[in-house]
Short mmCIF file of C-alpha atoms in Angstrom, two decimals:
data_model
loop_
_atom_site.label_atom_id
_atom_site.label_comp_id
_atom_site.label_asym_id
_atom_site.label_seq_id
_atom_site.Cartn_x
_atom_site.Cartn_y
_atom_site.Cartn_z
CA MET H 1303 -44.95 -78.63 -32.11
CA VAL H 1304 -46.58 -81.12 -29.73
CA HIS H 1305 -43.37 -81.37 -27.71
CA GLN H 1306 -43.09 -77.57 -27.32
CA GLY H 1307 -46.68 -77.24 -26.06
CA THR H 1308 -46.08 -79.86 -23.43
CA LYS H 1309 -43.11 -77.86 -22.01
CA GLN H 1310 -45.16 -74.69 -21.80
CA ARG H 1311 -47.90 -76.43 -19.83
CA LYS H 1312 -45.32 -77.81 -17.34
CA ARG H 1313 -43.91 -74.27 -16.73
CA ARG H 1314 -47.39 -72.89 -16.07
CA ASN H 1315 -48.12 -75.71 -13.57
CA MET H 1316 -44.85 -75.06 -11.69
CA ARG H 1317 -45.63 -71.33 -11.35
CA HIS H 1318 -49.09 -72.15 -10.01
CA GLY H 1319 -47.56 -74.54 -7.41
CA VAL H 1320 -45.05 -72.00 -6.16
CA ALA H 1321 -47.72 -69.37 -5.80
CA ALA H 1322 -49.92 -71.74 -3.85
CA TRP H 1323 -47.15 -72.62 -1.37
CA THR H 1324 -46.31 -68.93 -0.88
CA TRP H 1325 -49.87 -68.17 0.11
CA VAL H 1326 -49.91 -71.14 2.50
CA LEU H 1327 -46.71 -69.90 4.25
CA LEU H 1328 -48.00 -66.34 4.57
CA THR H 1329 -51.25 -67.61 6.02
CA ALA H 1330 -49.36 -69.67 8.65
CA ILE H 1331 -47.22 -66.69 9.71
CA THR H 1332 -50.30 -64.47 10.01
CA VAL H 1333 -52.13 -67.04 12.17
CA ALA H 1334 -49.08 -67.40 14.47
CA ALA H 1335 -48.80 -63.64 14.93
CA LEU H 1336 -52.50 -63.32 15.75
CA THR H 1337 -52.18 -66.14 18.30
CA VAL H 1338 -49.26 -64.42 20.08
CA CYS H 1339 -51.18 -61.13 20.22
CA ALA H 1340 -54.24 -62.86 21.65
CA CYS H 1341 -52.12 -64.55 24.34
CA ALA H 1342 -50.50 -61.24 25.24
CA LEU H 1343 -53.95 -59.64 25.59
CA TRP H 1344 -55.88 -62.35 27.39
CA LEU H 1345 -53.35 -64.36 29.46
CA PRO H 1346 -52.72 -62.97 33.02
CA ASP H 1347 -49.40 -61.12 33.63
CA ARG H 1348 -46.68 -62.98 35.53
CA ALA H 1349 -44.05 -60.93 37.44
CA PRO H 1350 -40.44 -61.66 36.53
CA VAL H 1351 -38.55 -63.69 39.09
CA THR H 1352 -36.19 -60.74 39.81
CA LEU H 1353 -39.18 -58.56 40.76
CA GLY H 1354 -40.58 -60.99 43.28
CA ALA H 1355 -41.17 -60.05 46.93
CA ALA H 1356 -37.87 -59.24 48.76
CA ARG H 1357 -36.78 -61.57 51.54
CA THR H 1358 -36.55 -59.84 54.96
CA LEU H 1359 -33.11 -60.24 56.52
CA THR H 1360 -33.13 -60.96 60.25
CA SER H 1361 -29.42 -61.41 60.96
CA ALA H 1362 -26.02 -60.30 59.73
CA GLY H 1363 -22.44 -61.31 60.31
CA ALA H 1364 -20.18 -59.72 62.90
CA SER H 1365 -16.39 -59.75 62.86
CA VAL H 1366 -13.58 -58.86 65.25
CA GLN H 1367 -10.84 -56.42 64.27
CA ASP H 1368 -7.98 -54.56 65.91
CA TYR H 1369 -8.63 -50.86 66.13
CA SER H 1370 -6.09 -48.10 66.78
CA GLY H 1371 -8.65 -45.30 66.72
CA ALA H 1372 -6.54 -43.31 64.25
CA GLN H 1373 -8.40 -40.27 63.00
CA GLN H 1374 -7.60 -36.85 61.63
CA VAL H 1375 -8.82 -33.99 63.80
CA ASN H 1376 -8.62 -30.22 63.87
CA VAL H 1377 -7.32 -28.51 67.00
CA VAL H 1378 -8.04 -24.91 67.92
CA PRO H 1379 -5.42 -22.98 69.94
CA THR H 1380 -6.12 -20.71 72.89
CA ILE H 1381 -3.63 -17.84 73.12
CA SER H 1382 -3.07 -15.79 76.26
CA ALA H 1383 -2.95 -12.01 76.19
CA ASP H 1384 0.39 -10.19 75.93
CA LYS H 1385 2.02 -9.43 79.31
CA GLU H 1386 4.30 -6.58 80.25
CA LEU H 1387 7.50 -7.33 82.18
CA LEU H 1388 7.98 -4.91 85.06
CA GLY H 1389 11.38 -4.14 86.54
CA ASN H 1390 11.83 -3.69 90.30
CA ALA H 1391 15.17 -1.87 90.21
CA SER H 1392 15.87 1.80 89.52
CA GLY H 1393 19.09 3.16 88.07
CA ILE H 1394 21.44 2.70 85.11
CA VAL H 1395 21.62 -0.61 83.25
CA THR H 1396 25.28 -1.59 83.45
CA GLU H 1397 24.96 -5.02 81.77
CA ASN H 1398 22.31 -6.77 79.71
CA TRP H 1399 22.16 -10.52 79.02
CA THR H 1400 18.65 -10.72 77.63
CA ASP H 1401 18.15 -12.01 74.11
CA ASP H 1402 14.80 -13.27 72.76
CA GLU H 1403 14.26 -15.77 75.59
CA ILE H 1404 14.29 -15.56 79.38
CA ARG H 1405 14.44 -18.55 81.74
CA SER H 1406 13.51 -18.57 85.40
CA GLY H 1407 16.53 -18.64 87.70
CA THR H 1408 18.89 -16.87 85.26
CA ARG H 1409 20.33 -13.34 85.30
CA VAL H 1410 18.69 -10.95 82.83
CA TYR H 1411 20.30 -7.54 83.34
CA GLN H 1412 22.29 -5.51 85.86
CA VAL H 1413 21.32 -2.19 87.44
CA ASN H 1414 24.03 -0.17 89.22
CA ASP H 1415 26.23 -3.26 89.20
CA ARG H 1416 23.53 -5.35 90.97
CA VAL H 1417 22.30 -8.44 89.04
CA VAL H 1418 18.57 -8.89 88.46
CA VAL H 1419 17.38 -12.53 88.34
CA ALA H 1420 14.23 -13.68 86.51
CA LEU H 1421 11.88 -15.81 88.60
CA HIS H 1422 8.63 -17.56 87.75
CA THR H 1423 6.50 -18.05 90.84
CA ASP H 1424 2.82 -18.98 91.00
CA THR H 1425 2.27 -15.86 93.11
CA PRO H 1426 4.35 -12.92 91.87
CA LEU H 1427 6.84 -11.60 94.42
CA PHE H 1428 5.76 -8.17 95.67
CA ARG H 1429 7.90 -7.45 98.78
CA ASP H 1430 11.27 -7.97 100.39
CA LEU H 1431 11.43 -11.25 102.36
CA LYS H 1432 13.37 -12.44 105.38
CA THR H 1433 13.37 -15.32 107.87
CA GLY H 1434 9.99 -15.68 109.62
CA ASP H 1435 7.88 -14.11 106.86
CA LYS H 1436 4.80 -16.07 105.79
CA GLY H 1437 2.46 -16.00 102.80
CA GLU H 1438 1.61 -17.46 99.41
CA ASP H 1439 4.48 -15.52 97.87
CA VAL H 1440 6.82 -17.36 100.25
CA ARG H 1441 5.26 -20.70 99.33
CA SER H 1442 5.76 -19.91 95.64
CA LEU H 1443 9.40 -18.95 96.29
CA ASN H 1444 10.07 -22.19 98.20
CA ASP H 1445 8.57 -24.23 95.34
CA GLU H 1446 10.60 -22.44 92.65
CA LEU H 1447 13.89 -22.65 94.57
CA SER H 1448 13.30 -26.38 94.93
CA ARG H 1449 12.53 -26.77 91.21
CA LEU H 1450 15.75 -24.93 90.37
CA GLY H 1451 17.72 -27.29 92.62
CA TYR H 1452 18.33 -24.97 95.58
CA ASP H 1453 17.75 -25.53 99.28
CA SER H 1454 14.18 -24.75 100.42
CA VAL H 1455 11.05 -26.32 101.92
CA PRO H 1456 8.66 -26.87 98.97
CA GLY H 1457 5.01 -26.49 99.92
CA SER H 1458 5.83 -24.38 102.98
CA ASP H 1459 4.57 -20.80 103.29
CA VAL H 1460 7.30 -19.92 105.83
CA PHE H 1461 10.58 -18.23 104.90
CA ASN H 1462 12.91 -20.29 107.12
CA TRP H 1463 16.65 -20.97 107.28
CA ASN H 1464 16.47 -23.37 104.28
CA THR H 1465 14.73 -20.75 102.16
CA GLY H 1466 17.33 -18.12 103.06
CA ASN H 1467 20.18 -20.54 102.35
CA GLY H 1468 18.75 -21.45 98.94
CA TRP H 1469 18.26 -17.79 98.04
CA ARG H 1470 21.82 -16.89 99.13
CA GLN H 1471 23.24 -19.62 96.89
CA LEU H 1472 21.16 -18.45 93.90
CA MET H 1473 22.48 -14.89 94.36
CA ILE H 1474 26.09 -16.11 94.51
CA ASP H 1475 25.61 -18.23 91.35
CA SER H 1476 24.15 -15.20 89.59
CA GLY H 1477 27.06 -12.92 90.51
CA ASN H 1478 25.70 -11.00 93.49
CA ALA H 1479 27.07 -10.94 97.01
CA GLY H 1480 25.38 -13.66 99.03
CA THR H 1481 22.62 -12.67 101.43
CA GLU H 1482 19.92 -14.73 103.14
CA GLU H 1483 17.34 -11.96 102.73
CA LEU H 1484 15.48 -11.44 99.47
CA SER H 1485 15.48 -7.94 98.03
CA LEU H 1486 12.66 -7.41 95.54
CA ALA H 1487 14.96 -5.18 93.47
CA ASP H 1488 17.09 -8.27 92.70
CA THR H 1489 14.16 -10.02 90.99
CA MET H 1490 11.98 -9.72 87.91
CA TRP H 1491 8.82 -11.85 87.74
CA ILE H 1492 8.06 -13.78 84.52
CA PRO H 1493 4.75 -15.55 83.81
CA ALA H 1494 6.25 -18.96 82.88
CA ASP H 1495 9.41 -21.01 83.37
CA VAL H 1496 10.56 -19.93 79.90
CA VAL H 1497 9.23 -16.90 78.02
CA ASN H 1498 9.94 -15.11 74.77
CA VAL H 1499 10.40 -11.39 75.09
CA ARG H 1500 9.77 -8.49 72.72
CA ASN H 1501 10.34 -4.73 72.96
CA TRP H 1502 13.16 -5.16 75.50
CA SER H 1503 14.30 -1.71 76.66
CA ALA H 1504 16.76 -2.51 79.47
CA GLN H 1505 19.75 -2.14 77.20
CA GLN H 1506 23.19 -1.25 78.56
CA GLY H 1507 23.30 2.45 79.43
CA ALA H 1508 19.54 2.88 79.66
CA THR H 1509 17.85 4.38 82.68
CA VAL H 1510 15.17 2.19 84.27
CA SER H 1511 12.66 2.75 87.07
CA ALA H 1512 10.93 0.30 89.37
CA ALA H 1513 7.39 -0.71 88.44
CA THR H 1514 7.82 0.31 84.80
CA ALA H 1515 7.61 -1.96 81.76
CA ILE H 1516 10.93 -2.98 80.23
CA GLY H 1517 9.67 -5.68 77.86
CA THR H 1518 6.64 -7.60 76.59
CA VAL H 1519 5.89 -11.32 76.66
CA PRO H 1520 3.75 -12.13 73.61
CA GLY H 1521 0.61 -14.15 74.18
CA THR H 1522 1.50 -17.81 74.53
CA LEU H 1523 -0.21 -21.05 73.62
CA THR H 1524 -2.15 -22.11 76.71
CA LYS H 1525 -4.47 -24.80 75.34
CA LEU H 1526 -5.30 -26.84 72.24
CA THR H 1527 -8.86 -28.11 71.91
CA ILE H 1528 -10.12 -30.72 69.43
CA ARG H 1529 -12.80 -29.00 67.37
CA GLY H 1530 -16.07 -30.87 67.91
CA GLY H 1531 -14.11 -33.49 69.84
CA ARG H 1532 -15.91 -36.29 71.63
CA PRO H 1533 -14.28 -37.60 74.83
CA SER H 1534 -13.19 -41.23 74.85
CA ASP H 1535 -13.14 -43.68 77.72
CA GLN H 1536 -9.75 -44.82 76.42
CA GLU H 1537 -6.43 -43.03 76.92
CA ARG H 1538 -5.25 -41.68 73.56
CA SER H 1539 -2.22 -40.09 71.96
CA ILE H 1540 -2.39 -36.90 69.95
CA THR H 1541 0.21 -35.59 67.51
CA VAL H 1542 0.27 -31.89 66.64
CA CYS H 1543 2.99 -30.38 64.44
CA GLY H 1544 5.08 -33.51 64.96
CA VAL H 1545 4.85 -33.38 68.77
CA THR H 1546 3.11 -36.38 70.38
CA SER H 1547 1.59 -36.27 73.85
CA ALA H 1548 -0.91 -38.16 75.96
CA LEU H 1549 -4.60 -37.34 75.77
CA PRO H 1550 -6.15 -38.64 79.01
CA ALA H 1551 -9.44 -40.54 78.97
CA GLY H 1552 -12.39 -38.16 78.94
CA SER H 1553 -10.32 -35.24 77.62
CA VAL H 1554 -10.34 -33.36 74.32
CA GLU H 1555 -7.72 -30.75 75.33
CA ILE H 1556 -3.96 -30.41 75.57
CA THR H 1557 -3.09 -28.26 78.59
CA ASP H 1558 0.37 -29.54 79.57
CA ALA H 1559 2.64 -26.47 79.55
CA GLU H 1560 5.76 -28.29 78.34
CA THR H 1561 3.93 -30.00 75.49
CA LEU H 1562 2.40 -26.69 74.42
CA ARG H 1563 5.80 -25.01 74.56
CA GLN H 1564 7.31 -27.70 72.30
CA ILE H 1565 4.46 -27.34 69.81
CA ALA H 1566 4.75 -23.55 69.81
CA GLN H 1567 8.48 -23.81 69.02
CA THR H 1568 8.01 -26.00 65.93
CA GLU H 1569 8.38 -24.37 62.53
CA ALA H 1570 5.02 -25.82 61.49
CA TYR H 1571 3.29 -23.82 64.25
CA ALA H 1572 5.47 -20.71 64.27
CA SER H 1573 5.08 -20.21 60.50
CA LYS H 1574 1.29 -19.97 60.70
CA THR H 1575 -0.44 -16.61 60.77
CA PRO H 1576 -2.88 -15.79 63.59
CA GLU H 1577 -5.73 -16.28 61.10
CA GLU H 1578 -4.45 -19.74 60.12
CA ARG H 1579 -4.12 -20.75 63.75
CA ALA H 1580 -7.65 -19.56 64.49
CA ALA H 1581 -8.90 -21.73 61.61
CA GLY H 1582 -7.41 -24.76 63.36
CA ILE H 1583 -4.37 -27.02 63.03
CA ASP H 1584 -4.38 -30.56 61.65
CA ALA H 1585 -3.62 -33.29 64.17
CA GLN H 1586 -3.94 -37.06 64.50
CA VAL H 1587 -5.43 -38.98 67.41
CA THR H 1588 -4.85 -42.68 68.13
CA PHE H 1589 -5.51 -44.96 71.07
CA ALA H 1590 -2.54 -45.41 73.37
CA ASN H 1591 -3.05 -49.17 72.99
CA THR H 1592 -4.75 -51.02 70.12
CA ILE H 1593 -8.09 -52.50 71.18
CA GLN H 1594 -10.32 -55.25 69.81
CA VAL H 1595 -13.72 -54.16 68.56
CA LEU H 1596 -16.74 -55.84 67.01
CA ARG H 1597 -17.63 -54.72 63.50
CA VAL H 1598 -21.39 -54.87 62.89
CA PRO H 1599 -23.78 -53.29 60.39
CA ALA H 1600 -24.94 -49.84 61.47
CA ALA H 1601 -28.53 -51.17 61.30
CA ALA H 1602 -27.71 -53.63 64.10
CA VAL H 1603 -27.14 -50.84 66.65
CA PHE H 1604 -30.19 -49.48 68.47
CA ASP H 1605 -31.21 -47.41 71.52
CA VAL H 1606 -28.22 -45.10 70.96
CA ASP H 1607 -27.53 -42.63 73.77
CA GLY H 1608 -24.25 -40.84 73.17
CA THR H 1609 -21.66 -43.61 72.97
CA ALA H 1610 -23.90 -46.09 74.80
CA ALA H 1611 -26.12 -48.40 72.74
CA CYS H 1612 -27.19 -52.01 72.28
CA ILE H 1613 -26.94 -54.83 69.78
CA ALA H 1614 -29.04 -58.01 69.79
CA VAL H 1615 -27.75 -61.57 69.63
CA ARG H 1616 -29.64 -64.82 69.13
CA ASN H 1617 -29.28 -67.66 71.61
CA SER H 1618 -31.09 -70.74 70.25
CA ASP H 1619 -34.63 -69.39 69.73
CA ASP H 1620 -34.23 -66.41 72.06
CA VAL H 1621 -33.07 -62.91 71.15
CA SER H 1622 -31.46 -60.75 73.82
CA ALA H 1623 -30.13 -57.19 73.89
CA MET H 1624 -26.45 -56.67 74.72
CA PRO H 1625 -25.18 -53.26 75.93
CA VAL H 1626 -22.21 -51.95 73.96
CA GLN H 1627 -20.07 -48.85 73.72
CA ILE H 1628 -19.80 -47.25 70.29
CA ILE H 1629 -16.12 -46.79 69.48
CA SER H 1630 -16.41 -45.48 65.92
CA SER H 1631 -18.26 -45.88 62.64
CA GLU H 1632 -17.07 -46.23 59.06
CA LEU H 1633 -18.47 -47.24 55.66
CA GLY H 1634 -21.94 -48.20 56.92
CA ALA H 1635 -20.55 -50.24 59.81
CA SER H 1636 -20.31 -49.56 63.53
CA LEU H 1637 -17.33 -50.51 65.67
CA VAL H 1638 -18.52 -51.42 69.14
CA GLN H 1639 -17.29 -53.04 72.35
CA PRO H 1640 -19.62 -55.14 74.50
CA VAL H 1641 -19.87 -53.77 78.01
CA ASN H 1642 -19.71 -57.34 79.29
CA GLY H 1643 -18.47 -60.36 77.40
CA ASN H 1644 -15.85 -61.32 74.86
CA VAL H 1645 -16.13 -59.83 71.37
CA GLY H 1646 -14.81 -63.08 69.90
CA GLN H 1647 -17.92 -64.98 71.05
CA ILE H 1648 -20.27 -62.97 68.81
CA LYS H 1649 -20.52 -64.21 65.21
CA THR H 1650 -23.92 -62.84 64.13
CA VAL H 1651 -26.20 -60.02 65.25
CA VAL H 1652 -29.92 -59.43 64.80
CA ILE H 1653 -31.16 -56.80 62.34
CA GLY H 1654 -34.57 -55.85 61.00
CA PRO H 1655 -38.00 -55.17 62.50
CA GLN H 1656 -37.39 -57.44 65.49
CA LEU H 1657 -35.14 -54.76 67.02
CA ASN H 1658 -38.20 -52.53 67.43
CA THR H 1659 -39.49 -54.85 70.16
CA LEU H 1660 -36.25 -54.83 72.18
CA HIS H 1661 -35.01 -52.38 74.78
CA CYS H 1662 -31.48 -51.73 76.01
CA GLU H 1663 -31.04 -52.67 79.65
#
């Protein structure tokens, strides 16, 4: 019995000890929590390192790159009005050689067994001509005979022996009896070296009269203009419907007649409706020769006036403005060319508030 009582007392003592230690641990945790709360309330706030004051950048790197100036553009066509073709001969059409196209210097139809030749002259022919006659129509005839490879005096406004000889040879080649005097009835004026023709009525057997329309030349492509285009000081190339031509410095238009004719004859152009053409045609522009440019942050360019601007470079402790020409911009960077100096010599450019104190010279 004594032994059993002793065991019971030991169990009671152990339970009391565990309870005591539990209370001690809880008290320690509570004190620690209260201390942390007090520190959070009474200690001054400290900003995280990542939220500290930003450092002001005063310079940035610059790099040199080759630039072809390739860019997609939209070109808008200008179309001339339709023109009527007027015959100068009266009678019965005995032969007709006209299809959908007429070229200057070729026979087109025959009236009363006399061949009519198409001619493109800057000044339309309006009278019979003979040796000694003068005028702008004569000058135009001399120029066209020369272009066609016949004897004449290009640039001269006088119908002389050479002019008559060239005209006689053209008549013989066309199938007429040779004569050194030009009869207006043997000609039909066309508005370009090569024209398409519609509504042609001078078919074999038809009756025609002078000064009446015998066909229509549809409006032709006379110009292509880059929509919103900005002229460049560099000569460029432009490709429209697969046809590439030169785009002179300072120009945003294609006006070369032969280039326009080639473009107009492509399937890509011919298949477009008038509405699609009016909306513009995709084209690509590149520099004729690749150039070296300086790539700088857009924020480094100041005092912008059109394509003229400045950047600033640091020489020892001095900062100086350098005039540049803006070539292009892309992805937050500007591509520029120094007006004077080598682009390879510039490694860094100035940015930031210091630019506000500088002026472009």
